[in-house]
């Protein structure tokens, strides 16, 4: 099997994004690479037939490039199964020992409108993930999409995750979801009512060219004891690109219209909106970003965007265009959409 050559960043030699093969490195969240392979792409929501995706090539190529972490979920259809099958292959296992990469998954969301954060279900879900992913421990498990049930109802499941951390099944306990303030509130609630501190938080579509709310809330997360805050979906689930977003995208029609105008404008400057958006998010987020890729081409494009985001000349060229896009977005800049229970957004500690 031949692999696509990694793109070389402008005016500098190729460097690894992270360190692969170090037991010491992956024992801590400090070893997370700047990019994480998002497993939501191995799901029917994003691909008609995820079984036809070149999962082995994608994962191997990522690991070779130092993208030594995979983020998935029990909710993502066959994602855990497809990833686990690749990781269990003798060739992959020999090249990349388990301690050389992070496996991150989620529990608590079962279907589009079905959630269960009971201790028994959370444990059952984690045990199933261990089997699917062919591992005896998970580096991170998030309580998934916590905004859809009353926040107090998520606490028993989160407490069970901490029990499994004590047992060595889980190394880090996290929470994930969309509304930033709900995640901040839950992190504080866990500290107040469980006497624990959340290790890691993942929010998606909240630090992008269109929406900067996550970065503006970092101090609140850290004050609650959170060690790491990760940014997911820097293209906002397909919103920030020249093609129309996926049909399920929850953004308002007006925001979609403004983004389409922005895409037309960047195209007139011979710049693809998705490329500009990716560089903007990677350049301005001081931490780890979760990105979904469905092909080796997309993997290489993502790695190229990472290096270009570090290039001063490209940054200077982007800055003016970013200002123009923000002007086009107008009131759509930092606009969010409703997700979860209204009462969670109004929760008072």
CSV table of C-alpha atoms in Angstrom, one decimal:
chain,number,residue,atom,x,y,z
A,1,UNK,CA,0.0,0.0,0.0
A,2,UNK,CA,1.4,3.4,-0.9
A,3,UNK,CA,0.6,6.5,1.0
A,4,UNK,CA,0.2,10.1,-0.2
A,5,UNK,CA,3.3,12.1,0.6
A,6,UNK,CA,2.8,14.6,3.4
A,7,UNK,CA,2.6,18.2,2.3
A,8,UNK,CA,5.6,20.2,3.2
A,9,UNK,CA,4.9,23.6,4.9
A,10,UNK,CA,6.2,26.6,3.1
A,11,UNK,CA,9.8,27.6,3.7
A,12,UNK,CA,10.3,25.1,6.6
A,13,UNK,CA,11.1,21.4,6.9
A,14,UNK,CA,8.3,18.9,7.7
A,15,UNK,CA,8.0,18.3,11.4
A,16,UNK,CA,5.8,15.9,13.3
A,17,UNK,CA,2.7,17.4,14.8
A,18,UNK,CA,3.0,15.3,17.9
A,19,UNK,CA,5.1,12.5,19.3
A,20,UNK,CA,4.1,8.9,18.3
A,21,UNK,CA,5.3,5.9,20.3
A,22,UNK,CA,6.0,7.5,23.7
A,23,UNK,CA,4.4,5.8,26.7
A,24,UNK,CA,5.3,8.8,28.8
A,25,UNK,CA,3.7,11.2,26.4
A,26,UNK,CA,0.2,9.7,26.2
A,27,UNK,CA,0.0,9.1,29.9
A,28,UNK,CA,-0.9,12.8,30.3
A,29,UNK,CA,-3.3,15.1,28.5
A,30,UNK,CA,-0.2,17.4,28.0
A,31,UNK,CA,0.9,15.0,25.2
A,32,UNK,CA,-2.2,15.6,23.0
A,33,UNK,CA,-1.2,16.6,19.5
A,34,UNK,CA,-2.5,19.9,18.0
A,35,UNK,CA,-4.8,17.9,15.7
A,36,UNK,CA,-7.1,14.9,16.6
A,37,UNK,CA,-8.7,12.7,14.0
A,38,UNK,CA,-12.5,13.0,14.5
A,39,UNK,CA,-14.4,9.7,14.2
A,40,UNK,CA,-17.8,11.2,13.5
A,41,UNK,CA,-16.9,10.9,9.8
A,42,UNK,CA,-17.1,7.1,10.1
A,43,UNK,CA,-20.8,7.5,10.6
A,44,UNK,CA,-23.9,7.7,8.4
A,45,UNK,CA,-24.6,11.3,9.3
A,46,UNK,CA,-21.6,12.4,7.3
A,47,UNK,CA,-21.1,9.6,4.8
A,48,UNK,CA,-23.7,7.4,3.0
A,49,UNK,CA,-21.6,4.3,3.5
A,50,UNK,CA,-18.9,4.7,6.2
A,51,UNK,CA,-17.7,1.1,5.6
A,52,UNK,CA,-16.4,2.2,2.2
A,53,UNK,CA,-14.1,4.9,3.7
A,54,UNK,CA,-10.4,4.0,3.7
A,55,UNK,CA,-10.3,3.9,7.5
A,56,UNK,CA,-7.0,2.0,7.7
A,57,UNK,CA,-5.2,4.4,5.3
A,58,UNK,CA,-6.6,7.4,7.1
A,59,UNK,CA,-5.7,6.2,10.6
A,60,UNK,CA,-2.2,5.0,9.6
A,61,UNK,CA,-1.5,8.2,7.7
A,62,UNK,CA,-2.6,10.3,10.7
A,63,UNK,CA,-0.4,8.3,13.1
A,64,UNK,CA,2.6,8.6,10.8
A,65,UNK,CA,2.1,12.4,10.7
A,66,UNK,CA,2.0,12.6,14.5
A,67,UNK,CA,-1.8,13.0,14.7
A,68,UNK,CA,-1.7,10.3,17.4
A,69,UNK,CA,-5.3,10.6,18.8
A,70,UNK,CA,-8.7,9.6,17.7
A,71,UNK,CA,-12.0,11.0,19.0
A,72,UNK,CA,-15.2,8.9,18.5
A,73,UNK,CA,-18.4,8.0,20.3
A,74,UNK,CA,-20.7,5.1,21.0
A,75,UNK,CA,-23.4,7.3,19.3
A,76,UNK,CA,-21.5,7.6,16.0
A,77,UNK,CA,-23.0,4.5,14.3
A,78,UNK,CA,-20.2,2.1,13.3
A,79,UNK,CA,-17.4,4.5,14.1
A,80,UNK,CA,-16.0,2.7,17.2
A,81,UNK,CA,-16.3,-0.7,15.3
A,82,UNK,CA,-14.4,0.6,12.2
A,83,UNK,CA,-11.7,2.3,14.2
A,84,UNK,CA,-11.3,-0.8,16.5
A,85,UNK,CA,-10.9,-3.1,13.6
A,86,UNK,CA,-8.1,-1.0,12.2
A,87,UNK,CA,-6.3,-0.7,15.5
A,88,UNK,CA,-6.5,-4.5,16.0
A,89,UNK,CA,-4.9,-5.3,12.7
A,90,UNK,CA,-1.5,-7.0,13.3
A,91,UNK,CA,0.2,-4.6,10.9
A,92,UNK,CA,-1.1,-1.5,12.7
A,93,UNK,CA,-0.7,-2.9,16.2
A,94,UNK,CA,3.0,-3.7,15.4
A,95,UNK,CA,3.7,-0.2,14.0
A,96,UNK,CA,1.7,1.7,16.7
A,97,UNK,CA,1.6,0.1,20.2
A,98,UNK,CA,-1.5,1.0,22.2
A,99,UNK,CA,0.6,3.4,24.5
A,100,UNK,CA,1.6,5.5,21.4
A,101,UNK,CA,-1.8,7.0,20.8
A,102,UNK,CA,-4.9,8.3,22.5
A,103,UNK,CA,-8.4,6.8,22.2
A,104,UNK,CA,-11.1,9.2,23.1
A,105,UNK,CA,-14.8,8.3,23.2
A,106,UNK,CA,-18.2,9.3,24.6
A,107,UNK,CA,-21.1,7.8,26.5
A,108,UNK,CA,-24.6,8.9,27.5
A,109,UNK,CA,-26.1,9.7,24.1
A,110,UNK,CA,-27.8,6.7,22.6
A,111,UNK,CA,-29.8,8.1,19.7
A,112,UNK,CA,-30.9,11.5,18.3
A,113,UNK,CA,-33.4,12.0,21.1
A,114,UNK,CA,-32.4,9.3,23.5
A,115,UNK,CA,-30.0,9.9,26.4
A,116,UNK,CA,-29.1,7.9,29.5
A,117,UNK,CA,-26.6,9.1,32.1
A,118,UNK,CA,-27.5,6.5,34.7
A,119,UNK,CA,-24.4,4.8,36.3
A,120,UNK,CA,-25.4,1.3,34.9
A,121,UNK,CA,-25.7,2.6,31.4
A,122,UNK,CA,-22.6,4.6,31.5
A,123,UNK,CA,-20.6,1.6,32.7
A,124,UNK,CA,-22.2,-0.6,30.1
A,125,UNK,CA,-21.5,1.8,27.3
A,126,UNK,CA,-17.8,2.2,28.4
A,127,UNK,CA,-17.4,-1.6,28.6
A,128,UNK,CA,-18.9,-2.0,25.1
A,129,UNK,CA,-16.5,0.7,23.8
A,130,UNK,CA,-13.5,-1.1,25.3
A,131,UNK,CA,-14.5,-4.3,23.3
A,132,UNK,CA,-15.3,-2.4,20.1
A,133,UNK,CA,-12.0,-0.5,20.3
A,134,UNK,CA,-10.0,-3.6,21.3
A,135,UNK,CA,-8.4,-1.9,24.3
A,136,UNK,CA,-8.3,-2.3,28.1
A,137,UNK,CA,-8.4,1.4,28.9
A,138,UNK,CA,-9.6,4.6,27.3
A,139,UNK,CA,-7.6,7.8,27.5
A,140,UNK,CA,-10.7,10.0,27.7
A,141,UNK,CA,-14.5,9.4,28.1
A,142,UNK,CA,-16.8,12.3,27.8
A,143,UNK,CA,-20.4,12.5,29.0
A,144,UNK,CA,-21.8,13.1,25.5
A,145,UNK,CA,-24.0,16.1,24.6
A,146,UNK,CA,-24.9,17.0,28.2
A,147,UNK,CA,-27.2,19.9,27.3
A,148,UNK,CA,-30.2,17.7,26.4
A,149,UNK,CA,-31.2,16.5,30.0
A,150,UNK,CA,-31.4,18.5,33.2
A,151,UNK,CA,-27.8,19.1,34.3
A,152,UNK,CA,-28.4,17.4,37.7
A,153,UNK,CA,-29.5,14.3,35.9
A,154,UNK,CA,-26.1,13.9,34.3
A,155,UNK,CA,-24.2,13.9,37.6
A,156,UNK,CA,-24.8,10.2,38.5
A,157,UNK,CA,-23.3,9.1,35.1
A,158,UNK,CA,-20.4,11.5,35.5
A,159,UNK,CA,-19.8,10.1,39.0
A,160,UNK,CA,-19.6,6.6,37.5
A,161,UNK,CA,-17.0,7.8,35.0
A,162,UNK,CA,-14.9,9.0,37.9
A,163,UNK,CA,-15.3,5.5,39.6
A,164,UNK,CA,-14.0,3.9,36.4
A,165,UNK,CA,-11.1,6.4,36.4
A,166,UNK,CA,-10.2,5.2,39.9
A,167,UNK,CA,-10.4,1.6,38.5
A,168,UNK,CA,-8.0,2.5,35.7
A,169,UNK,CA,-10.5,1.8,32.9
A,170,UNK,CA,-10.6,5.5,32.1
A,171,UNK,CA,-7.7,7.9,32.4
A,172,UNK,CA,-9.6,11.2,32.1
A,173,UNK,CA,-13.2,12.2,32.5
A,174,UNK,CA,-14.7,14.8,30.3
A,175,UNK,CA,-18.0,16.5,29.2
A,176,UNK,CA,-18.9,17.5,25.7
A,177,UNK,CA,-21.7,19.5,24.1
A,178,UNK,CA,-22.5,22.6,22.1
A,179,UNK,CA,-23.6,25.5,24.4
A,180,UNK,CA,-20.5,26.8,26.0
A,181,UNK,CA,-22.1,28.3,29.1
A,182,UNK,CA,-23.9,25.1,29.8
A,183,UNK,CA,-20.5,23.3,29.8
A,184,UNK,CA,-19.1,25.9,32.1
A,185,UNK,CA,-22.0,25.5,34.5
A,186,UNK,CA,-21.7,21.7,34.5
A,187,UNK,CA,-18.0,21.8,35.2
A,188,UNK,CA,-18.7,24.1,38.2
A,189,UNK,CA,-21.6,21.8,39.3
A,190,UNK,CA,-19.4,18.7,39.2
A,191,UNK,CA,-16.9,20.4,41.4
A,192,UNK,CA,-19.6,21.6,43.8
A,193,UNK,CA,-21.8,18.5,44.1
A,194,UNK,CA,-19.3,15.7,43.3
A,195,UNK,CA,-16.1,17.2,44.7
A,196,UNK,CA,-14.4,16.3,41.5
A,197,UNK,CA,-12.8,18.4,38.7
A,198,UNK,CA,-13.5,17.7,35.1
A,199,UNK,CA,-10.3,16.8,33.3
A,200,UNK,CA,-11.2,17.8,29.8
A,201,UNK,CA,-14.0,19.6,27.9
A,202,UNK,CA,-14.9,19.4,24.2
A,203,UNK,CA,-17.2,21.9,22.5
A,204,UNK,CA,-17.8,22.0,18.7
A,205,UNK,CA,-18.5,24.8,16.3
A,206,UNK,CA,-17.7,27.4,19.0
A,207,UNK,CA,-14.3,28.5,17.9
A,208,UNK,CA,-14.5,29.2,14.2
A,209,UNK,CA,-14.2,32.0,11.7
A,210,UNK,CA,-17.9,32.6,12.4
A,211,UNK,CA,-18.1,32.0,16.2
A,212,UNK,CA,-15.4,32.8,18.8
A,213,UNK,CA,-17.4,32.1,22.0
A,214,UNK,CA,-15.3,29.1,23.3
A,215,UNK,CA,-12.1,31.1,23.5
A,216,UNK,CA,-13.8,33.9,25.3
A,217,UNK,CA,-14.9,31.4,28.0
A,218,UNK,CA,-11.6,29.7,28.7
A,219,UNK,CA,-10.9,31.5,32.0
A,220,UNK,CA,-14.2,30.2,33.4
A,221,UNK,CA,-13.3,26.6,32.5
A,222,UNK,CA,-9.9,26.9,34.1
A,223,UNK,CA,-11.4,28.5,37.2
A,224,UNK,CA,-13.6,25.4,37.6
A,225,UNK,CA,-10.5,23.2,37.5
A,226,UNK,CA,-10.7,21.9,33.9
A,227,UNK,CA,-7.3,21.0,32.6
A,228,UNK,CA,-7.9,21.0,28.9
A,229,UNK,CA,-10.5,22.5,26.6
A,230,UNK,CA,-10.7,21.2,23.0
A,231,UNK,CA,-12.2,22.8,20.0
A,232,UNK,CA,-14.2,20.6,17.7
A,233,UNK,CA,-15.4,21.1,14.1
A,234,UNK,CA,-13.5,24.2,13.1
A,235,UNK,CA,-15.6,24.3,9.9
A,236,UNK,CA,-18.8,24.2,12.0
A,237,UNK,CA,-20.1,20.9,10.8
A,238,UNK,CA,-19.8,21.9,7.1
A,239,UNK,CA,-21.2,25.4,7.4
A,240,UNK,CA,-17.9,27.2,6.5
A,241,UNK,CA,-17.2,26.0,3.0
A,242,UNK,CA,-18.2,26.9,-0.5
A,243,UNK,CA,-20.6,24.0,-0.9
A,244,UNK,CA,-23.9,24.1,0.9
A,245,UNK,CA,-23.8,22.7,4.4
A,246,UNK,CA,-25.3,19.3,5.2
A,247,UNK,CA,-29.1,19.2,5.3
A,248,UNK,CA,-29.1,18.6,9.1
A,249,UNK,CA,-27.2,21.7,9.9
A,250,UNK,CA,-29.1,23.8,12.5
A,251,UNK,CA,-27.8,27.3,11.6
A,252,UNK,CA,-30.5,29.8,10.8
A,253,UNK,CA,-31.3,30.4,7.1
A,254,UNK,CA,-30.0,34.0,7.4
A,255,UNK,CA,-26.6,32.8,8.8
A,256,UNK,CA,-26.4,30.2,6.0
A,257,UNK,CA,-27.1,33.0,3.5
A,258,UNK,CA,-24.4,35.2,4.9
A,259,UNK,CA,-21.9,32.4,4.9
A,260,UNK,CA,-22.7,31.7,1.2
A,261,UNK,CA,-22.0,35.4,0.5
A,262,UNK,CA,-18.7,35.1,2.3
A,263,UNK,CA,-17.8,32.0,0.3
A,264,UNK,CA,-18.5,33.8,-2.9
A,265,UNK,CA,-16.4,36.7,-1.8
A,266,UNK,CA,-13.4,34.6,-0.8
A,267,UNK,CA,-13.7,32.7,-4.1
A,268,UNK,CA,-13.4,36.0,-5.9
A,269,UNK,CA,-10.0,36.3,-4.2
A,270,UNK,CA,-9.1,32.7,-5.2
A,271,UNK,CA,-9.4,31.5,-1.7
A,272,UNK,CA,-11.7,28.6,-0.6
A,273,UNK,CA,-13.7,29.6,2.5
A,274,UNK,CA,-13.0,26.2,4.1
A,275,UNK,CA,-9.2,26.7,3.8
A,276,UNK,CA,-9.4,30.2,5.2
A,277,UNK,CA,-11.7,29.0,8.0
A,278,UNK,CA,-9.4,26.1,8.9
A,279,UNK,CA,-6.3,28.3,9.0
A,280,UNK,CA,-8.1,30.9,11.1
A,281,UNK,CA,-9.2,28.3,13.7
A,282,UNK,CA,-5.8,26.6,13.9
A,283,UNK,CA,-3.9,29.8,14.1
A,284,UNK,CA,-6.0,31.4,16.8
A,285,UNK,CA,-6.7,28.4,19.0
A,286,UNK,CA,-4.0,27.7,21.5
A,287,UNK,CA,-4.6,24.0,22.0
A,288,UNK,CA,-6.0,20.9,20.4
A,289,UNK,CA,-8.5,20.8,17.6
A,290,UNK,CA,-10.7,17.8,16.5
A,291,UNK,CA,-11.1,17.5,12.8
A,292,UNK,CA,-13.0,14.9,10.8
A,293,UNK,CA,-11.4,13.5,7.6
A,294,UNK,CA,-13.0,11.1,5.1
A,295,UNK,CA,-10.0,10.6,2.7
A,296,UNK,CA,-6.2,10.8,2.5
A,297,UNK,CA,-6.7,14.0,0.4
A,298,UNK,CA,-8.6,15.6,3.3
A,299,UNK,CA,-6.0,14.4,5.8
A,300,UNK,CA,-3.2,16.1,3.8
A,301,UNK,CA,-5.3,19.2,3.3
A,302,UNK,CA,-5.8,19.4,7.1
A,303,UNK,CA,-2.1,19.0,7.8
A,304,UNK,CA,-1.3,21.5,5.1
A,305,UNK,CA,-3.7,24.0,6.7
A,306,UNK,CA,-2.0,23.4,10.1
A,307,UNK,CA,1.4,24.4,8.6
A,308,UNK,CA,0.0,27.3,6.7
A,309,UNK,CA,-1.6,28.6,9.8
A,310,UNK,CA,1.9,28.9,11.3
A,311,UNK,CA,3.3,30.7,8.2
A,312,UNK,CA,3.7,34.5,8.7
A,313,UNK,CA,3.2,35.4,5.0
A,314,UNK,CA,0.0,33.5,4.7
A,315,UNK,CA,-1.2,34.8,8.0
A,316,UNK,CA,-0.7,38.4,6.8
A,317,UNK,CA,-2.6,37.6,3.6
A,318,UNK,CA,-5.4,36.0,5.5
A,319,UNK,CA,-5.9,38.8,8.0
A,320,UNK,CA,-7.5,41.3,5.6
A,321,UNK,CA,-9.7,38.6,4.1
A,322,UNK,CA,-10.8,37.6,7.6
A,323,UNK,CA,-11.9,41.1,8.4
A,324,UNK,CA,-13.9,41.2,5.1
A,325,UNK,CA,-15.6,37.9,5.9
A,326,UNK,CA,-16.5,39.2,9.4
A,327,UNK,CA,-18.0,42.3,7.8
A,328,UNK,CA,-20.1,40.1,5.5
A,329,UNK,CA,-21.3,38.0,8.4
A,330,UNK,CA,-22.4,41.1,10.3
A,331,UNK,CA,-24.9,40.1,13.0
A,332,UNK,CA,-24.1,36.5,12.2
A,333,UNK,CA,-20.7,36.8,13.7
A,334,UNK,CA,-20.7,34.8,17.0
A,335,UNK,CA,-24.4,33.8,16.3
A,336,UNK,CA,-25.3,30.4,17.8
A,337,UNK,CA,-28.2,28.1,17.5
A,338,UNK,CA,-30.4,26.5,20.1
A,339,UNK,CA,-29.3,23.1,21.5
A,340,UNK,CA,-30.7,21.3,24.5
A,341,UNK,CA,-32.9,22.4,27.3
A,342,UNK,CA,-33.5,26.1,27.9
A,343,UNK,CA,-33.4,25.5,31.6
A,344,UNK,CA,-29.8,24.4,31.4
A,345,UNK,CA,-28.9,27.8,29.9
A,346,UNK,CA,-30.6,29.5,32.9
A,347,UNK,CA,-29.2,27.2,35.6
A,348,UNK,CA,-28.2,29.2,38.7
A,349,UNK,CA,-25.6,27.6,41.0
